[in-house]
Coordinates of C-alpha atoms and ligand atoms in Angstrom, one line a residue:
M7 CA -15.4 -2.3 22.3
S8 CA -13.6 -5.5 23.1
T9 CA -12.1 -6.1 26.5
Q10 CA -8.9 -8.0 27.1
S11 CA -10.5 -11.3 27.8
D12 CA -12.5 -11.3 24.5
Q13 CA -11.0 -13.2 21.7
P14 CA -11.1 -10.9 18.6
A15 CA -12.4 -12.6 15.5
L16 CA -9.7 -11.1 13.2
G17 CA -6.1 -10.0 13.7
V18 CA -4.1 -7.7 11.5
V19 CA -0.3 -8.1 11.8
V20 CA 2.1 -5.4 10.7
P21 CA 5.9 -5.6 11.1
L22 CA 7.4 -2.1 11.3
Y23 CA 10.9 -1.0 11.0
N24 CA 11.5 2.8 10.9
E25 CA 8.1 3.6 9.7
E26 CA 7.2 6.5 12.0
G27 CA 5.5 8.6 9.3
N28 CA 3.3 5.6 8.2
V29 CA 1.9 4.3 11.5
A30 CA -0.9 6.8 12.0
P31 CA -2.2 6.7 8.4
L32 CA -1.9 3.0 8.4
V33 CA -3.9 2.4 11.5
E34 CA -6.5 4.9 10.4
R35 CA -7.0 3.1 7.1
I36 CA -7.1 -0.4 8.7
V37 CA -9.7 0.8 11.3
A38 CA -11.8 2.4 8.7
I39 CA -12.0 -0.9 6.8
M40 CA -12.5 -3.1 9.9
E41 CA -15.4 -0.9 11.0
R42 CA -17.1 -1.4 7.6
L43 CA -16.7 -5.2 7.4
D44 CA -20.0 -7.2 7.3
G45 CA -21.1 -8.2 10.7
R46 CA -18.5 -5.8 12.3
P47 CA -16.3 -8.6 13.6
S48 CA -14.1 -7.8 16.6
Y49 CA -10.5 -7.3 15.7
E50 CA -7.0 -6.4 17.0
I51 CA -4.2 -4.6 15.1
V52 CA -0.8 -6.1 16.1
L53 CA 2.0 -3.6 15.4
V54 CA 5.4 -5.2 15.7
N55 CA 8.2 -2.7 16.3
D56 CA 11.2 -4.4 14.9
G57 CA 13.9 -2.5 16.7
S58 CA 13.2 0.8 14.9
T59 CA 15.7 3.6 15.5
D60 CA 13.2 6.4 14.8
G61 CA 10.0 7.3 16.4
T62 CA 8.0 4.2 15.3
R63 CA 7.5 2.9 18.9
E64 CA 6.2 6.3 20.1
A65 CA 3.9 6.5 17.1
I66 CA 2.5 3.1 17.9
R67 CA 2.1 4.1 21.6
R68 CA 0.1 7.2 20.5
E69 CA -2.3 5.0 18.6
L70 CA -2.6 2.6 21.6
A71 CA -3.5 5.6 23.8
A72 CA -6.0 7.0 21.3
R73 CA -8.0 4.0 20.3
P74 CA -9.0 0.5 21.3
N75 CA -7.9 -2.8 19.5
V76 CA -4.3 -1.8 19.1
V77 CA -1.4 -4.0 20.3
L78 CA 2.2 -3.1 20.4
V79 CA 4.8 -5.9 20.3
D80 CA 8.1 -4.4 20.9
L81 CA 11.1 -6.6 19.9
S82 CA 14.4 -6.4 21.7
R83 CA 16.2 -5.4 18.5
N84 CA 15.9 -5.5 14.7
F85 CA 15.2 -9.1 13.7
G86 CA 14.2 -8.5 10.1
H87 CA 11.0 -8.5 8.3
Q88 CA 10.2 -12.3 8.3
L89 CA 10.9 -12.7 12.0
A90 CA 9.0 -9.6 13.0
A91 CA 6.1 -10.9 11.0
T92 CA 6.5 -14.3 12.7
A93 CA 6.4 -12.6 16.1
G94 CA 3.2 -10.8 15.2
I95 CA 1.6 -14.0 13.8
E96 CA 2.5 -15.9 16.9
I97 CA 1.2 -13.3 19.3
A98 CA -1.9 -12.1 17.5
R99 CA -5.3 -13.6 18.3
G100 CA -8.2 -14.1 15.9
E101 CA -9.8 -16.9 13.9
A102 CA -8.0 -15.4 10.9
L103 CA -5.0 -13.2 10.6
V104 CA -4.1 -10.7 7.9
L105 CA -0.4 -10.0 7.4
M106 CA 0.6 -6.8 5.7
D107 CA 3.4 -4.3 5.2
G108 CA 3.4 -1.1 7.2
D109 CA 4.2 1.3 4.4
L110 CA 0.7 1.2 2.8
Q111 CA 2.0 -0.5 -0.3
D112 CA -0.6 -3.1 0.6
P113 CA -3.9 -1.3 0.5
P114 CA -5.9 -2.2 3.7
E115 CA -9.1 -2.0 1.7
L116 CA -8.3 -5.5 0.3
I117 CA -9.0 -7.0 3.7
A118 CA -12.7 -6.8 2.9
E119 CA -12.2 -9.2 0.0
F120 CA -9.9 -11.4 2.0
V121 CA -12.5 -11.8 4.7
A122 CA -15.2 -12.5 2.2
R123 CA -13.2 -15.3 0.6
W124 CA -12.2 -16.7 4.0
R125 CA -15.9 -16.8 5.0
S126 CA -16.6 -18.7 1.8
G127 CA -14.2 -21.4 3.0
Y128 CA -10.7 -20.5 2.0
D129 CA -7.8 -20.9 4.5
V130 CA -5.4 -18.6 2.7
V131 CA -6.2 -15.6 0.6
Y132 CA -3.1 -14.0 -0.9
A133 CA -2.8 -10.8 -2.8
V134 CA -1.1 -11.1 -6.3
R135 CA 0.5 -7.9 -7.6
R136 CA -1.0 -6.9 -10.9
S137 CA 1.1 -3.8 -11.0
R138 CA 3.6 -2.1 -8.8
K139 CA 3.7 1.7 -8.5
G140 CA 6.8 3.7 -7.6
E141 CA 9.3 0.9 -7.8
S142 CA 12.5 1.2 -9.8
A143 CA 12.8 -0.7 -13.1
F144 CA 15.6 -2.7 -11.4
K145 CA 13.4 -3.8 -8.5
L146 CA 10.6 -4.8 -10.9
W147 CA 13.0 -6.8 -13.0
T148 CA 14.7 -8.6 -10.1
A149 CA 11.4 -9.4 -8.5
Q150 CA 10.2 -10.9 -11.8
V151 CA 13.3 -13.0 -12.2
F152 CA 13.2 -14.1 -8.6
Y153 CA 9.5 -15.3 -8.6
R154 CA 10.0 -17.3 -11.7
L155 CA 13.3 -18.8 -10.6
I156 CA 11.8 -19.9 -7.3
K157 CA 8.9 -21.4 -9.3
R158 CA 11.3 -23.5 -11.3
L159 CA 13.5 -24.6 -8.4
T160 CA 10.8 -25.6 -5.8
K161 CA 8.4 -28.5 -5.6
V162 CA 6.0 -26.4 -3.5
A163 CA 3.8 -24.3 -5.8
I164 CA 4.6 -20.8 -4.6
P165 CA 2.5 -18.3 -6.5
V166 CA 4.4 -15.7 -8.5
D167 CA 4.3 -11.9 -7.9
T168 CA 2.9 -12.6 -4.5
G169 CA 4.3 -11.0 -1.3
D170 CA 3.4 -11.6 2.3
F171 CA 0.1 -9.6 2.1
R172 CA -2.5 -12.3 2.8
L173 CA -5.1 -13.7 5.2
M174 CA -4.5 -17.0 7.0
S175 CA -7.0 -19.0 8.9
R176 CA -6.2 -20.2 12.4
R177 CA -5.2 -23.7 11.3
V178 CA -2.7 -22.2 8.9
V179 CA -1.4 -20.0 11.6
E180 CA -1.0 -23.0 13.9
A181 CA 0.9 -24.9 11.2
L182 CA 3.3 -22.0 10.9
R183 CA 3.7 -21.9 14.7
R184 CA 4.8 -25.5 14.5
S185 CA 7.4 -24.7 12.0
P186 CA 10.5 -23.6 14.0
E187 CA 12.8 -22.8 11.1
R188 CA 14.9 -19.7 11.4
H189 CA 15.5 -18.8 7.8
R190 CA 11.9 -18.1 7.2
F191 CA 10.4 -17.6 3.8
L192 CA 6.9 -17.1 5.0
R193 CA 5.2 -16.9 1.6
G194 CA 6.7 -20.3 0.8
M195 CA 5.8 -21.8 4.2
V196 CA 2.2 -20.7 3.8
S197 CA 2.0 -22.4 0.4
W198 CA 3.6 -25.5 1.8
V199 CA 0.8 -25.8 4.5
G200 CA -1.8 -26.5 1.9
F201 CA -5.6 -26.4 2.6
N202 CA -7.7 -24.2 0.3
Q203 CA -5.7 -21.2 -1.0
I204 CA -6.8 -18.6 -3.5
G205 CA -5.1 -15.5 -4.9
I206 CA -6.8 -12.1 -5.7
T207 CA -5.1 -9.5 -7.8
Y208 CA -4.4 -5.9 -6.9
D209 CA -2.4 -2.9 -7.9
R210 CA 0.5 -2.3 -5.5
D211 CA 0.8 1.3 -4.3
E212 CA 3.8 3.4 -3.7
R213 CA 5.3 3.4 -0.2
L214 CA 3.6 6.3 1.7
S215 CA 6.8 7.7 3.3
G216 CA 10.3 6.6 4.2
T217 CA 12.5 4.4 2.2
T218 CA 12.6 0.7 1.4
K219 CA 14.1 -1.6 4.0
Y220 CA 15.1 -4.1 1.3
P221 CA 18.2 -2.8 -0.4
L222 CA 19.9 -5.1 -2.8
P223 CA 22.1 -7.1 -0.4
K224 CA 19.0 -7.9 1.7
M225 CA 17.0 -8.8 -1.4
I226 CA 19.7 -11.2 -2.4
R227 CA 19.8 -12.8 1.1
F228 CA 16.1 -13.1 1.0
A229 CA 16.2 -14.7 -2.4
I230 CA 18.8 -17.2 -1.3
D231 CA 16.7 -18.0 1.9
G232 CA 13.7 -18.6 -0.3
I233 CA 15.5 -20.9 -2.6
T234 CA 17.5 -22.9 -0.1
S235 CA 14.6 -23.4 2.3
F236 CA 12.5 -24.9 -0.5
S237 CA 14.9 -26.5 -2.9
D238 CA 17.9 -28.7 -2.9
I239 CA 18.4 -28.3 -6.7
P240 CA 21.4 -26.0 -6.2
L241 CA 23.2 -28.8 -4.3
R242 CA 22.4 -31.2 -7.2
F243 CA 23.5 -28.5 -9.6
A244 CA 26.9 -28.5 -7.9
S245 CA 27.3 -32.3 -8.4
Y246 CA 26.1 -32.1 -12.0
L247 CA 28.7 -29.4 -12.6
G248 CA 31.3 -31.6 -11.0
F249 CA 30.3 -34.6 -13.2
I250 CA 30.4 -32.6 -16.4
T251 CA 33.8 -31.1 -15.7
S252 CA 35.4 -34.3 -14.6
G253 CA 34.0 -35.9 -17.8
V254 CA 35.6 -33.1 -19.9
A255 CA 38.8 -33.4 -17.9
L256 CA 38.9 -37.2 -18.4
L257 CA 38.4 -36.8 -22.1
Y258 CA 41.2 -34.2 -22.2
A259 CA 43.5 -36.6 -20.2
L260 CA 42.9 -39.4 -22.7
I261 CA 43.8 -37.1 -25.6
V262 CA 47.0 -36.0 -23.8
I263 CA 47.9 -39.7 -23.0
G264 CA 47.2 -40.7 -26.6
Y265 CA 49.5 -38.0 -27.9
K266 CA 52.2 -39.2 -25.5
L267 CA 51.9 -42.8 -26.4
L268 CA 52.1 -42.0 -30.1
S269 CA 55.1 -39.8 -29.3
L270 CA 53.3 -36.9 -31.1
H271 CA 53.1 -33.4 -30.0
P272 CA 49.7 -31.9 -29.6
P273 CA 49.0 -28.7 -31.4
G274 CA 50.5 -25.7 -29.5
Y275 CA 52.8 -28.1 -27.7
T276 CA 55.4 -25.4 -26.9
K277 CA 52.8 -23.1 -25.6
G278 CA 51.1 -25.8 -23.5
W279 CA 50.8 -23.4 -20.5
A280 CA 47.7 -21.8 -22.1
S281 CA 45.6 -25.0 -22.0
T282 CA 47.0 -25.8 -18.6
I283 CA 46.0 -22.5 -17.1
V284 CA 42.6 -22.7 -18.7
A285 CA 42.0 -26.1 -17.2
V286 CA 43.2 -25.1 -13.8
L287 CA 41.2 -22.0 -13.7
F288 CA 38.1 -23.8 -14.9
L289 CA 38.3 -26.6 -12.5
G290 CA 39.1 -24.2 -9.7
G291 CA 36.1 -22.1 -10.5
V292 CA 33.8 -25.1 -10.6
Q293 CA 35.1 -26.3 -7.2
L294 CA 34.7 -22.9 -5.6
V295 CA 31.1 -22.6 -6.9
S296 CA 30.3 -26.1 -5.5
L297 CA 31.9 -25.3 -2.2
G298 CA 30.0 -22.1 -2.0
I299 CA 26.7 -23.9 -2.6
L300 CA 27.6 -26.4 0.1
G301 CA 28.6 -23.5 2.4
E302 CA 25.1 -21.9 2.0
Y303 CA 23.4 -25.0 3.1
I304 CA 25.8 -25.9 5.9
G305 CA 25.6 -22.3 7.2
R306 CA 21.9 -22.7 7.4
I307 CA 22.1 -26.1 9.1
Y308 CA 24.5 -24.5 11.6
D309 CA 22.0 -21.7 12.3
E310 CA 19.1 -24.1 12.7
V311 CA 20.8 -26.5 15.1
K312 CA 21.7 -23.7 17.5
G313 CA 18.0 -23.5 18.1
R314 CA 18.0 -20.0 19.5
P315 CA 14.6 -18.3 19.8
L316 CA 13.5 -16.7 16.6
Y317 CA 12.9 -13.3 18.2
L318 CA 12.8 -11.7 21.7
V319 CA 10.0 -9.6 22.9
R320 CA 10.8 -6.6 25.0
D321 CA 7.1 -6.0 26.0
I322 CA 3.6 -6.3 24.8
E323 CA 1.1 -3.5 25.4
R324 CA -2.6 -3.4 24.5
S325 CA -5.0 -0.5 24.3
R326 CA -7.7 -0.7 27.0
Ligands
UDP407 N1 10.4 -4.5 8.0 C1 10.7 -4.9 9.2 N2 12.0 -5.2 9.6 C2 13.0 -5.1 8.8 C3 12.8 -4.7 7.4 C4 11.5 -4.4 7.0 O1 9.8 -5.1 10.1 O2 14.2 -5.4 9.1 C5 9.1 -4.1 7.5 C6 8.9 -2.8 7.0 O3 8.7 -1.8 8.0 C7 7.7 -2.9 6.1 C8 7.8 -4.4 5.6 O4 8.7 -5.0 6.5 O5 6.5 -2.8 6.9 C9 8.3 -4.4 4.2 O6 9.5 -3.7 4.0 P1 9.7 -2.7 2.8 O7 8.4 -2.0 2.5 O8 10.9 -1.9 3.1 O9 10.0 -3.7 1.6 P2 9.7 -3.5 0.1 O10 8.2 -3.1 0.0 O11 10.5 -2.3 -0.4 O12 10.0 -4.7 -0.6
MG408 MG1 7.4 -1.6 1.0

């Protein structure tokens, strides 16, 4: 059993938001696999309570009392999945950290393979979803579109069908710690870090209990975060759109002037309001889209320059 002063060799980080029914089975399965690892490395399981409103904190404290190697990081409120994960990653000790979801959709048994790859020299071992059980057709489709869109829009090679379930070596963790950005898209940031990375495929399970914490509006925000933190193509898209429409408008103006100079009436002259309205609406739409894209980036700049802490910790408790 490790004491407080020992540095554990491995850390497992789990952000938890209203997962009271999943905490005990989760810890059980993580411990089972950690105890079976080659060489029985010392470890700690860092459970981040992301401002849950159910009994998640109490469930974590029960584990803390019942077994060694458990750490509770209690955040001051709900900060969201990516920031809760960041808190855990920054606080957890270990030469390598595993990040995983708390609903047992990420099978802890995969940790054995993560560790084996890490020991053979990889800095990042990420889990690629071969299949996803118990997800709606809509979620599967949106996820598929999202991963491919982000692949096309970003210069960093972010692997497709890959969530945050992964192992990271200490130097990768340190690189993340030095990245203070607020709109975090961790899976992209880890890809950006570099070093030796490898993916292993797995079948994603159903959530053990509770409901998803990523309803559609949050999924959309997350997707926008991912794209805007790794790509400026939408900004350029706005200017292309502007160029194309002003080109078309110029052409149209020339035609109109031509008619005027030749004292001719363009076809549909008496009903000219139709073409006018169409042009106004079209140009207005293009401008609003472009402004919206600008707004997304400016909003993010605003958030970043405020420089507030990414999360606040209420307290940290360790099992003795
Ligand atoms: N989560 C969190 N804070 C939040 C939302 C989610 O810590 O504000 C945790 C959640 O408890 C789970 C993980 O993030 O451990 C992934 O969330 P979820 O399983 O709901 O996402 P999905 O698998 O449906 O995409
Ligand atoms: Mg889940």
